[in-house]
Amino acid sequence: MLKDGPATSRPPVTHWPALDLDGVDFDPVLAELMRAGPITRIKLPNGSGWAWLVCRYDDVRMVANDPRFSRKLVMEHDVTRLAPHFIPAPGAVSFEDPPDHTRLRRTIAAAFTTAGVERLRTRAQRMLDELVDAILRDGPPADLTERLLAPFPLAVVCELMGIPAEDRPEVHEWTTMILSSAQGAERSEQAKTRMCAYLGERLRAGGGATGDDDGEVGDVIGLLARAVETGEVTEEEAVGVALLVQIGGEAVTNNVGNMVYILLTRPELMDKLRATPDLRPSALNELLRYIPHRNSVGLSRIALEDVEVAGQVIRAGEAVYVSYLAANRDPEVFPEPDEILPDRTPNAHVSFGYGPHFCPGNMLARLESELLVNALLDRFPDPRFAVPVEELGWRPGALIRGPEALPVTWS
Ligand code: HEM
């Protein structure tokens, strides 16, 4: 029945448990919620109460870009959520609203422009070549997660940040702890405290540990140190920004892990990309759309006033989640949404979010994915899994989905 004006009844609350899903399987609970309607209500394993969930592409973009929804207020609510741990560091850009959010993002913007990211390309390619050379030298089989997909994005983000090589293993360990809910809230909090203390020390030292060869754009810690000096941000805020960039940087390991999995389980796609390098940019973009990057949903927003979305009134003070994963499968925008179409155009997916919180690392993530996929396609002759696909392990209890290991062999 067609109705004028907002609905008077609210949809039931669906319990959405933490699921350990395999491969790139689409979350069956999310699929069910998408079928249930454009706006539903959910209860997640941690926090209290329920929250709205918005799934359609247009509605997701509207909510993500509408200043009537606040991220800052999320800190004051025990919103139902997937992660057990929560309390963010002050200055964590994810939990800020404009104008503070804009002020914080501005301090690091120079490092994330096309030029800022491209200046890393040569160094990144060199680091990648060294890793691949070593793997090929040692011969098959190799765990590509351990030898390539974990160390490479870590090295690149540490270059971008200005974190010296000797500190990288520890920084990586803290990141893994922060991003996993498997060991419980306390371990994650401890890791966050240690990482914040470390980043504070580096900021006070002024950054620049990796040496900036072009003298134009500093590393992220250097940029933040200068912003603290000029009073643009407090040291506490700078640490919060640095922490998020460092953590975000490692998202690539899992995302490209899923790309490798897709390519090795679809040899015809791999052959096509090997034979047609021109197809790679659009195919990579399509894989970014298709891959269910995270479990469940990310961070909520709180309505500052009553707002109508998809025929429901979200009342002031209520929490709402958008699902970028669901938006990426909206059939109105992406015909045959569950198919991987390497030449799909247009393909304005929202895998990097939308609105003011749009992922600042998107260009870097794209650069790293491009180099890693090129390495898989061009440097490994006839790559394939060294174990039956059913034996692959998928990260349990993780916020971001990906393979635990990718044992691969080649000819
Ligand atoms: C394939 C890899 C990646 C994916 C799929 C991804 C996706 C996302 C998404 C969906 C958001 C949240 C948007 C929102 O809150 O509405 C986000 C935020 C963020 N990402 Fe990424 N990201 C990736 C890689 C990176 C990298 C490489 C970095 C840093 C070097 C990074 C740093 C950040 C930061 C700092 C935020 C918070 C932005 C804010 O709230 O203003 N991400 N990312």
XYZ file of C-alpha atoms and ligand atoms in Angstrom:
454
model
C 0.000 0.000 0.000
C 1.341 3.447 -0.886
C 1.388 5.893 1.981
C 1.770 9.626 2.123
C 4.047 10.940 4.856
C 6.135 8.967 7.310
C 5.115 5.534 8.611
C 3.405 5.439 11.980
C 4.632 1.980 13.003
C 8.221 0.954 13.407
C 9.756 -2.217 11.970
C 10.660 -5.027 14.387
C 14.175 -5.175 15.856
C 16.342 -7.875 14.225
C 19.139 -9.448 16.271
C 22.288 -9.450 14.212
C 24.834 -11.786 15.836
C 28.590 -11.715 15.216
C 29.090 -14.163 12.365
C 32.336 -15.723 11.250
C 31.763 -15.811 7.525
C 33.909 -17.594 4.955
C 35.475 -16.113 1.875
C 33.575 -13.248 0.333
C 30.153 -14.677 1.220
C 27.633 -11.888 1.646
C 26.274 -11.702 5.196
C 22.936 -13.587 5.177
C 21.513 -11.411 7.976
C 22.298 -8.257 6.016
C 20.741 -9.806 2.888
C 17.607 -10.531 4.926
C 17.526 -6.980 6.316
C 17.865 -5.566 2.771
C 14.890 -7.669 1.727
C 12.920 -6.519 4.785
C 12.977 -2.901 3.599
C 15.059 0.217 3.028
C 15.091 1.058 6.724
C 14.992 -1.496 9.516
C 16.032 -1.772 13.152
C 18.909 -3.872 14.487
C 20.436 -5.070 17.732
C 24.131 -5.996 17.666
C 26.136 -8.127 20.147
C 27.508 -5.252 22.286
C 26.229 -1.949 23.669
C 22.580 -1.471 24.532
C 19.228 -0.914 22.852
C 18.694 -0.938 19.102
C 19.606 1.285 16.146
C 18.184 2.079 12.737
C 19.819 0.513 9.680
C 19.705 2.200 6.279
C 20.546 0.043 3.245
C 19.601 1.748 -0.031
C 22.321 3.608 -1.961
C 20.574 7.009 -2.079
C 19.515 6.863 1.576
C 22.989 5.751 2.676
C 24.571 8.709 0.885
C 21.976 11.086 2.289
C 22.495 9.985 5.913
C 26.290 9.869 5.576
C 26.351 13.417 4.219
C 23.652 15.065 6.353
C 24.853 17.349 9.181
C 21.690 16.502 11.135
C 23.430 13.228 12.021
C 26.324 13.496 14.461
C 29.341 11.294 15.023
C 30.475 13.235 18.063
C 27.335 12.358 19.989
C 28.015 8.646 19.493
C 30.668 8.963 22.205
C 27.977 9.856 24.729
C 25.745 6.860 23.950
C 26.242 3.162 24.546
C 25.012 2.448 21.016
C 24.364 -1.174 20.072
C 27.441 -2.274 18.095
C 29.593 -5.165 16.925
C 32.830 -4.207 18.708
C 33.115 -4.791 22.454
C 35.701 -2.042 22.836
C 34.753 1.411 21.913
C 36.077 4.465 23.764
C 37.983 6.305 21.010
C 41.000 8.510 21.599
C 40.151 12.234 21.654
C 40.782 13.625 18.188
C 39.763 10.388 16.496
C 38.375 11.939 13.329
C 35.706 9.261 13.015
C 34.007 10.677 16.102
C 34.144 14.361 15.234
C 31.701 16.641 13.465
C 32.462 19.750 11.429
C 33.981 22.249 12.119
C 36.388 20.289 14.375
C 36.338 17.345 12.000
C 37.274 19.615 9.094
C 40.071 21.226 11.138
C 41.563 17.836 12.035
C 41.321 16.373 8.535
C 42.931 19.529 7.089
C 46.143 18.955 9.060
C 46.950 15.739 7.187
C 45.270 16.476 3.852
C 48.567 17.212 2.045
C 49.786 13.652 2.603
C 46.661 12.183 0.992
C 46.321 14.188 -2.222
C 47.060 12.511 -5.548
C 50.508 14.112 -5.514
C 51.087 13.196 -1.863
C 50.267 9.554 -2.535
C 51.948 9.329 -5.943
C 55.227 10.472 -4.431
C 55.208 7.142 -2.585
C 54.720 5.075 -5.746
C 58.385 4.537 -6.595
C 59.351 3.704 -3.013
C 56.289 1.452 -2.657
C 57.096 -0.402 -5.884
C 60.675 -0.898 -4.707
C 59.560 -2.301 -1.340
C 57.083 -4.593 -3.095
C 59.667 -5.820 -5.594
C 62.006 -6.714 -2.744
C 59.273 -8.716 -0.997
C 58.278 -10.544 -4.201
C 61.921 -11.229 -5.131
C 62.450 -12.880 -1.749
C 59.329 -15.044 -2.098
C 60.292 -16.185 -5.595
C 63.844 -16.851 -4.459
C 62.617 -19.099 -1.628
C 60.276 -20.921 -4.019
C 56.736 -22.275 -3.571
C 54.645 -22.582 -1.519
C 54.337 -19.268 0.333
C 51.760 -17.663 2.571
C 51.063 -14.475 0.640
C 49.345 -12.877 3.640
C 52.399 -13.254 5.820
C 55.002 -12.508 3.160
C 53.283 -9.840 1.074
C 49.834 -8.603 2.071
C 50.712 -7.869 5.700
C 54.230 -6.418 5.376
C 53.627 -4.320 2.261
C 50.716 -2.091 3.410
C 52.367 -1.844 6.815
C 55.614 -0.638 5.251
C 53.775 1.822 2.996
C 51.604 3.306 5.738
C 54.639 3.541 8.017
C 56.459 5.428 5.236
C 53.484 7.744 4.973
C 53.325 8.159 8.743
C 57.071 8.486 9.335
C 57.450 5.399 11.545
C 60.973 3.942 11.509
C 61.467 0.371 10.305
C 62.569 -1.010 13.691
C 59.266 -0.013 15.344
C 57.018 -1.456 12.654
C 56.496 -5.001 14.038
C 55.250 -3.632 17.361
C 52.992 -1.080 15.675
C 51.581 -3.891 13.554
C 50.883 -6.031 16.623
C 49.036 -3.198 18.377
C 46.958 -2.572 15.253
C 45.952 -6.226 15.033
C 44.886 -6.176 18.685
C 42.890 -2.976 18.282
C 41.083 -4.252 15.211
C 40.169 -7.625 16.654
C 37.391 -8.298 19.092
C 38.580 -11.886 19.615
C 40.731 -11.201 22.705
C 38.179 -9.000 24.422
C 37.892 -5.303 25.181
C 40.703 -5.107 27.725
C 43.463 -6.347 25.413
C 42.288 -3.983 22.681
C 42.253 -1.048 25.104
C 45.761 -1.887 26.314
C 47.050 -1.989 22.761
C 45.410 1.362 22.051
C 46.962 2.957 25.159
C 50.427 1.702 24.175
C 50.071 2.837 20.594
C 48.861 6.313 21.700
C 51.829 6.666 24.075
C 54.192 5.670 21.279
C 52.634 8.077 18.760
C 52.801 10.878 21.348
C 56.533 10.281 21.715
C 57.063 10.376 17.968
C 55.043 13.586 17.679
C 57.151 15.260 20.340
C 60.234 14.117 18.428
C 58.818 16.006 15.427
C 58.222 13.132 12.958
C 60.257 12.863 9.784
C 61.857 9.551 10.736
C 61.785 8.122 7.232
C 63.316 11.178 5.583
C 61.336 13.211 3.108
C 63.146 13.208 -0.190
C 61.215 15.839 -2.089
C 61.013 18.366 0.725
C 57.453 19.326 -0.266
C 55.119 17.063 1.618
C 56.040 15.865 5.088
C 55.032 12.520 6.549
C 51.805 12.422 8.542
C 53.519 12.632 11.936
C 55.604 15.560 10.681
C 52.474 17.356 9.439
C 50.739 16.729 12.762
C 53.766 17.861 14.767
C 53.729 21.147 12.848
C 49.969 21.544 13.407
C 50.549 21.067 17.164
C 53.311 23.671 17.044
C 51.098 26.237 15.336
C 48.268 25.535 17.777
C 45.945 24.220 15.058
C 45.426 20.981 17.001
C 46.280 19.770 20.498
C 48.778 16.980 20.983
C 45.973 14.734 22.159
C 44.020 15.380 18.972
C 47.121 14.790 16.845
C 47.639 11.402 18.497
C 44.013 10.499 17.777
C 44.387 11.367 14.099
C 47.694 9.486 13.812
C 46.190 6.407 15.461
C 43.313 6.219 13.010
C 45.516 6.678 9.959
C 47.870 3.953 11.170
C 45.026 1.540 11.852
C 43.212 2.405 8.639
C 46.388 1.777 6.696
C 46.314 -1.914 7.444
C 42.790 -2.371 6.048
C 44.478 -3.044 2.728
C 45.937 -6.374 3.934
C 42.474 -7.811 4.320
C 40.883 -6.137 1.347
C 43.586 -7.281 -1.065
C 43.546 -10.681 0.679
C 39.963 -10.947 -0.499
C 40.969 -9.782 -3.980
C 43.630 -12.504 -4.191
C 41.085 -15.059 -3.005
C 38.615 -13.965 -5.684
C 41.246 -14.063 -8.429
C 42.587 -17.483 -7.439
C 39.106 -18.959 -7.270
C 38.080 -17.433 -10.618
C 40.919 -18.365 -13.016
C 38.969 -17.020 -16.022
C 38.931 -13.545 -14.434
C 42.624 -13.795 -13.644
C 43.443 -14.834 -17.240
C 41.378 -11.963 -18.594
C 43.191 -9.415 -16.434
C 46.556 -10.876 -17.297
C 45.777 -10.671 -20.995
C 44.118 -7.233 -20.836
C 45.996 -4.905 -18.485
C 43.774 -1.998 -19.610
C 40.887 -3.730 -17.869
C 42.644 -3.766 -14.511
C 41.648 -0.301 -13.214
C 37.927 -0.893 -13.706
C 38.203 -4.503 -12.494
C 39.934 -3.343 -9.310
C 37.220 -0.782 -8.754
C 34.612 -3.486 -9.232
C 36.362 -5.769 -6.732
C 36.361 -2.900 -4.237
C 32.589 -2.623 -4.724
C 31.965 -6.353 -4.476
C 34.146 -7.298 -1.499
C 32.286 -7.301 1.829
C 35.092 -5.414 3.538
C 33.760 -5.553 7.068
C 31.603 -7.613 9.334
C 28.249 -6.159 10.311
C 28.243 -2.332 10.299
C 30.830 0.300 11.252
C 30.175 3.430 13.269
C 26.711 4.798 13.902
C 25.465 8.376 13.814
C 23.020 10.068 16.213
C 20.152 12.229 14.931
C 20.400 15.802 16.220
C 16.747 16.415 15.322
C 13.859 14.393 13.904
C 14.758 13.374 10.338
C 12.660 11.423 7.857
C 14.564 8.690 6.034
C 12.943 6.211 3.638
C 9.508 6.896 5.082
C 10.450 6.542 8.774
C 11.087 9.305 11.254
C 14.395 8.902 13.036
C 13.873 10.821 16.254
C 16.407 13.189 17.792
C 18.812 11.144 19.939
C 18.273 7.859 18.064
C 21.192 6.009 16.499
C 21.373 5.110 12.830
C 23.781 2.938 10.883
C 24.345 3.039 7.164
C 25.525 -0.113 5.398
C 28.003 0.737 2.648
C 28.055 -2.982 1.834
C 24.309 -3.018 1.230
C 24.437 0.226 -0.782
C 27.064 -1.381 -3.033
C 24.552 -4.127 -3.874
C 21.598 -1.808 -4.553
C 20.123 -3.202 -7.794
C 18.755 0.236 -8.734
C 22.325 1.508 -9.015
C 24.330 -1.623 -9.781
C 22.539 -3.985 -12.184
C 23.337 -7.633 -11.376
C 24.764 -6.480 -8.042
C 25.941 -9.945 -6.968
C 28.026 -10.461 -10.113
C 31.599 -9.301 -10.608
C 31.563 -7.359 -13.896
C 35.170 -6.260 -14.490
C 34.180 -3.541 -16.954
C 31.239 -2.190 -14.927
C 30.676 1.507 -15.674
C 29.573 3.679 -14.039
C 30.683 2.244 -10.739
C 30.432 4.926 -8.055
C 30.525 2.487 -5.143
C 30.701 3.643 -1.546
C 33.326 1.189 -0.261
C 35.339 4.140 1.027
C 32.288 5.738 2.605
C 30.638 8.983 1.660
C 30.378 12.527 2.957
C 32.783 14.214 5.371
C 34.070 10.897 6.769
C 34.958 9.580 3.302
C 38.124 7.520 3.709
C 41.172 9.774 3.414
C 43.282 6.699 2.595
C 41.318 5.770 -0.532
C 44.017 6.857 -2.999
C 46.692 5.064 -1.021
C 44.538 1.934 -0.791
C 43.985 2.025 -4.539
C 47.700 2.463 -5.232
C 48.644 -0.448 -2.970
C 45.913 -2.699 -4.388
C 47.034 -1.910 -7.928
C 50.673 -2.761 -7.173
C 49.792 -5.933 -5.251
C 47.390 -7.272 -7.865
C 49.881 -6.441 -10.624
C 52.493 -8.426 -8.701
C 50.178 -11.428 -8.411
C 49.265 -11.318 -12.102
C 52.646 -10.481 -13.591
C 55.273 -12.000 -11.349
C 53.879 -15.360 -10.203
C 53.647 -17.923 -13.041
C 50.334 -19.795 -12.841
C 49.579 -18.997 -9.154
C 47.085 -21.230 -7.319
C 46.193 -22.263 -3.803
C 48.562 -24.754 -2.199
C 45.709 -26.252 -0.134
C 42.072 -27.058 -0.947
C 40.029 -23.836 -0.801
C 37.814 -25.273 1.975
C 40.877 -25.399 4.230
C 41.518 -21.648 4.092
C 40.941 -19.902 7.425
C 39.055 -16.622 7.764
C 39.823 -14.131 10.515
C 37.569 -14.975 13.456
C 36.023 -12.228 15.587
C 37.361 -9.529 13.295
C 35.758 -6.206 12.422
C 37.407 -6.267 8.990
C 37.051 -9.505 7.028
C 39.899 -11.288 5.313
C 41.860 -14.545 4.995
C 44.104 -15.539 7.904
C 46.581 -17.012 5.465
C 46.876 -17.429 1.689
C 49.051 -20.492 1.036
C 49.875 -20.189 -2.644
C 52.005 -22.202 -5.013
C 53.178 -21.456 -8.576
C 54.983 -23.144 -11.470
C 40.736 -1.003 0.853
C 41.071 -0.341 1.923
C 40.173 0.593 2.682
C 38.805 0.626 2.776
C 37.790 -0.305 2.113
C 38.463 1.740 3.640
C 37.170 2.119 3.949
C 36.844 3.142 4.821
C 35.502 3.486 5.221
C 34.228 2.774 4.743
C 35.587 4.522 6.096
C 34.466 5.122 6.931
C 33.578 6.141 6.326
C 32.565 6.597 7.380
O 32.893 6.739 8.570
O 31.415 6.813 7.012
C 36.985 4.833 6.262
C 37.461 5.822 7.088
C 38.781 6.060 7.310
N 39.854 5.436 6.681
Fe 39.725 3.990 5.286
N 39.605 2.354 4.047
C 40.674 1.691 3.476
C 42.010 2.025 3.591
C 42.495 3.056 4.358
C 43.873 3.472 4.395
C 44.993 2.871 3.538
C 43.960 4.497 5.318
C 45.133 5.303 5.779
C 46.303 5.314 5.279
C 42.612 4.733 5.833
C 42.289 5.668 6.787
C 41.011 5.980 7.178
C 40.683 7.003 8.184
C 41.665 7.867 8.967
C 39.281 7.053 8.264
C 38.434 7.966 9.155
C 37.965 9.168 8.342
C 36.992 10.101 9.055
O 36.204 9.653 9.880
O 37.005 11.316 8.730
N 41.760 3.847 5.228
N 37.735 3.992 5.467
